[in-house]
Tab-separated table of C-alpha atoms in Angstrom:
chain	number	residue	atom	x	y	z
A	26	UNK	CA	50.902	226.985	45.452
A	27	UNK	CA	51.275	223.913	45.196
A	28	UNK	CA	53.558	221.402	43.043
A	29	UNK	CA	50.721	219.552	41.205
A	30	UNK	CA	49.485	222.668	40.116
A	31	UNK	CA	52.516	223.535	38.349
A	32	UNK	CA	54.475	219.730	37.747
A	33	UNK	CA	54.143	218.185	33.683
A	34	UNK	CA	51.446	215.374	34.445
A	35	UNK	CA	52.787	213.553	31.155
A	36	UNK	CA	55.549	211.883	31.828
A	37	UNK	CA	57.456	209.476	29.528
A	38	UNK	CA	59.159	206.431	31.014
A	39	UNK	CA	61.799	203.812	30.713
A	40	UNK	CA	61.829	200.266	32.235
A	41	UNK	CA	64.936	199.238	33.402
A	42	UNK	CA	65.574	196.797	30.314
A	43	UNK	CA	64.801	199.429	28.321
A	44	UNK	CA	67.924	199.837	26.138
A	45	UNK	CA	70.356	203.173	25.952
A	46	UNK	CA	69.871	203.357	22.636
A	47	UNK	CA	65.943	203.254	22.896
A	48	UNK	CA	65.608	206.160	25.774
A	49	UNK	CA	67.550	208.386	23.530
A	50	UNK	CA	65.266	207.943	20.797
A	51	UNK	CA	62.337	208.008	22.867
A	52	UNK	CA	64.242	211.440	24.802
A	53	UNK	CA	64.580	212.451	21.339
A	54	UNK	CA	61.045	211.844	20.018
A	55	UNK	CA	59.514	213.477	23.046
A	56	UNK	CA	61.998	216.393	22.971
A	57	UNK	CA	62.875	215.785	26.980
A	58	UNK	CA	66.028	215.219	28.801
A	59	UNK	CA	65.083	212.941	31.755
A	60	UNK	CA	63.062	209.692	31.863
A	61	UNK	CA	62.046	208.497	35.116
A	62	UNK	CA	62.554	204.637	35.191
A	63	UNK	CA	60.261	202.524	36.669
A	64	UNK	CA	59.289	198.959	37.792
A	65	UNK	CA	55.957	198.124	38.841
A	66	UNK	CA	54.994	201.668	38.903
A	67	UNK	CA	57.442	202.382	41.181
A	68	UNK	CA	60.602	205.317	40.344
A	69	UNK	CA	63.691	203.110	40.627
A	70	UNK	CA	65.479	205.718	39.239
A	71	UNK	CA	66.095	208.516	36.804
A	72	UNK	CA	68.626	208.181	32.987
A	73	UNK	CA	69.404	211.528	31.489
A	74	UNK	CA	70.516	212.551	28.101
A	75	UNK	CA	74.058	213.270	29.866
A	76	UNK	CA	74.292	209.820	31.431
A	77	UNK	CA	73.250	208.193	27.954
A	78	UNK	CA	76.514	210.616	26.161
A	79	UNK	CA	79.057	210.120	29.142
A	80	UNK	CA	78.169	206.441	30.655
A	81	UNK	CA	78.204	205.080	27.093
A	82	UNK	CA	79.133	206.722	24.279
A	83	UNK	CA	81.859	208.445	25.553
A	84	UNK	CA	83.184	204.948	26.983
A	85	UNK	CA	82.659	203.318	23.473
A	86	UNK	CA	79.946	201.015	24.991
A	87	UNK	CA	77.045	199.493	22.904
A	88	UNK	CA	73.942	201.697	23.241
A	89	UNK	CA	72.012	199.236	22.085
A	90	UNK	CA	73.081	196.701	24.399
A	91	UNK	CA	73.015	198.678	27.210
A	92	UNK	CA	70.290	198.733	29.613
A	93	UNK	CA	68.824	201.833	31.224
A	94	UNK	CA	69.873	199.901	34.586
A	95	UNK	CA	73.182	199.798	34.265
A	96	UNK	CA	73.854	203.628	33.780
A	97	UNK	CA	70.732	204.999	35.927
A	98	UNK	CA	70.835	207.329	39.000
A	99	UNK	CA	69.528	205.148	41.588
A	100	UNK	CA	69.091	208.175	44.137
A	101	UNK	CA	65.644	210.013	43.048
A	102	UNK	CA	65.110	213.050	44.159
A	103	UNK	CA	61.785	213.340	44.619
A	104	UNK	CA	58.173	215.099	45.903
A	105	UNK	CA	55.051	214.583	46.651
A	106	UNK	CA	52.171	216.387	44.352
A	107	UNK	CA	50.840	218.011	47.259
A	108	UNK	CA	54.040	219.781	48.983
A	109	UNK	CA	54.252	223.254	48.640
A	110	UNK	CA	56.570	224.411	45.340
A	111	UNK	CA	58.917	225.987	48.064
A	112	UNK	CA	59.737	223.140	49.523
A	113	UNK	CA	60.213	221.189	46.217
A	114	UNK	CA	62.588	224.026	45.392
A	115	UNK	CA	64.308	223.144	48.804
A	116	UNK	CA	64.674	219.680	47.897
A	117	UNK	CA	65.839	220.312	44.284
A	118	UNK	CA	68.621	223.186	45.929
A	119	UNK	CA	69.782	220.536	48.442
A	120	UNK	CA	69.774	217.939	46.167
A	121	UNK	CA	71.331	219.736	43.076
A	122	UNK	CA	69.071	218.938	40.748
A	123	UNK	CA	66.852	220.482	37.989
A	124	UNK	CA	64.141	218.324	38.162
A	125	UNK	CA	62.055	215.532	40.632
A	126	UNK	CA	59.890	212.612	40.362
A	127	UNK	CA	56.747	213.776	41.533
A	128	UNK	CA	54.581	211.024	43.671
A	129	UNK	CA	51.584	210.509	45.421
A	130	UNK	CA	51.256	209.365	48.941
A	131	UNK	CA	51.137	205.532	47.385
A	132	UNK	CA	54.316	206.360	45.920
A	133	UNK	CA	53.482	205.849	42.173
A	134	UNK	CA	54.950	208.655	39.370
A	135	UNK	CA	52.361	211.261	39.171
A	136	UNK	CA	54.989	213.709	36.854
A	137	UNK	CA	57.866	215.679	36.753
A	138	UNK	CA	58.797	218.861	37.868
A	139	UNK	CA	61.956	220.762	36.236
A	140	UNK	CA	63.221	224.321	36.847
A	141	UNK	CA	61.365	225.507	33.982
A	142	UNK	CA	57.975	224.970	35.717
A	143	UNK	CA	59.382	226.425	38.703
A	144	UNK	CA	60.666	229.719	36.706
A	145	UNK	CA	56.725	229.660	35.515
A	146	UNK	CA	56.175	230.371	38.955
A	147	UNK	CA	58.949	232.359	40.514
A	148	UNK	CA	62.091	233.244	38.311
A	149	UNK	CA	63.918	233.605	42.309
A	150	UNK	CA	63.460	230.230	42.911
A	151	UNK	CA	64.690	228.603	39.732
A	152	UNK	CA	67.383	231.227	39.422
A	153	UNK	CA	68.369	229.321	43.270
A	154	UNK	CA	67.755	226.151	41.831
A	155	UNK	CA	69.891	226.568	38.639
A	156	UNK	CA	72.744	228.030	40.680
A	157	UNK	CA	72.681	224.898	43.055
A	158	UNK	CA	72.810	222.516	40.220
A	159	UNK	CA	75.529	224.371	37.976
A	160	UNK	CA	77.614	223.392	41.774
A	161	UNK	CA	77.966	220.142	40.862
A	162	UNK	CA	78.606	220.743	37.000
């Protein structure tokens, strides 16, 4: 199978002026954890609910004068829609991550695929995924 047949095809988004304050409203209003951030259609990088409470609140910052840039991953872990799930597993174990920027062969966001789609799939793959990830946590 493979990972567009299983990825979430709508995908909300930050720019990387997009404030702190505004992804966790718009993580909150979409009831999501992860916005891929992007410039020109292109994933620059990835800000997470986590990075929003320990990059700036916990550090007193100003969420609202904080841009998404400034606390983003930079490394993306991503996949292409038409690789195999296993192998997207693969890259999420080695990469210790729950979830990837999915692309297409022009390299534009195409979605997102978390462990939950995986455990859709195959609860022994997320369960390798999820024990990866935890590794780091």
């Amino acid at each position: 199978m493979q990972v567009k047949e299983i990825m979430t095809r709508i995908v909300e988004f930050a720019s990387p002026t997009t404030s702190a304050k505004e992804a966790a409203h718009q993580m909150h209003e979409t009831h999501v954890g992860v916005l891929p951030v992007l410039d020109e259609d292109k994933v620059v990088g990835m800000i997470t609910d986590r990075d929003i409470c320990c990059k700036v609140v916990a550090t007193g910052h100003s969420a609202g004068r904080t841009p998404v840039s400034e606390i983003m991953s930079t490394e993306v872990a991503t996949c292409f829609d038409d690789q195999e799930i296993s192998e997207a597993t693969d890259i999420m174990i080695d990469k210790h991550v729950r979830r990837l920027a999915v692309v297409n062969k022009a390299n534009h966001l195409v979605g997102i695929l978390s462990v939950d789609d995986v455990a859709r799939d195959s609860h022994d793959m997320a369960s390798s995924v999820l024990e990866s990830a935890a590794q780091l946590h």
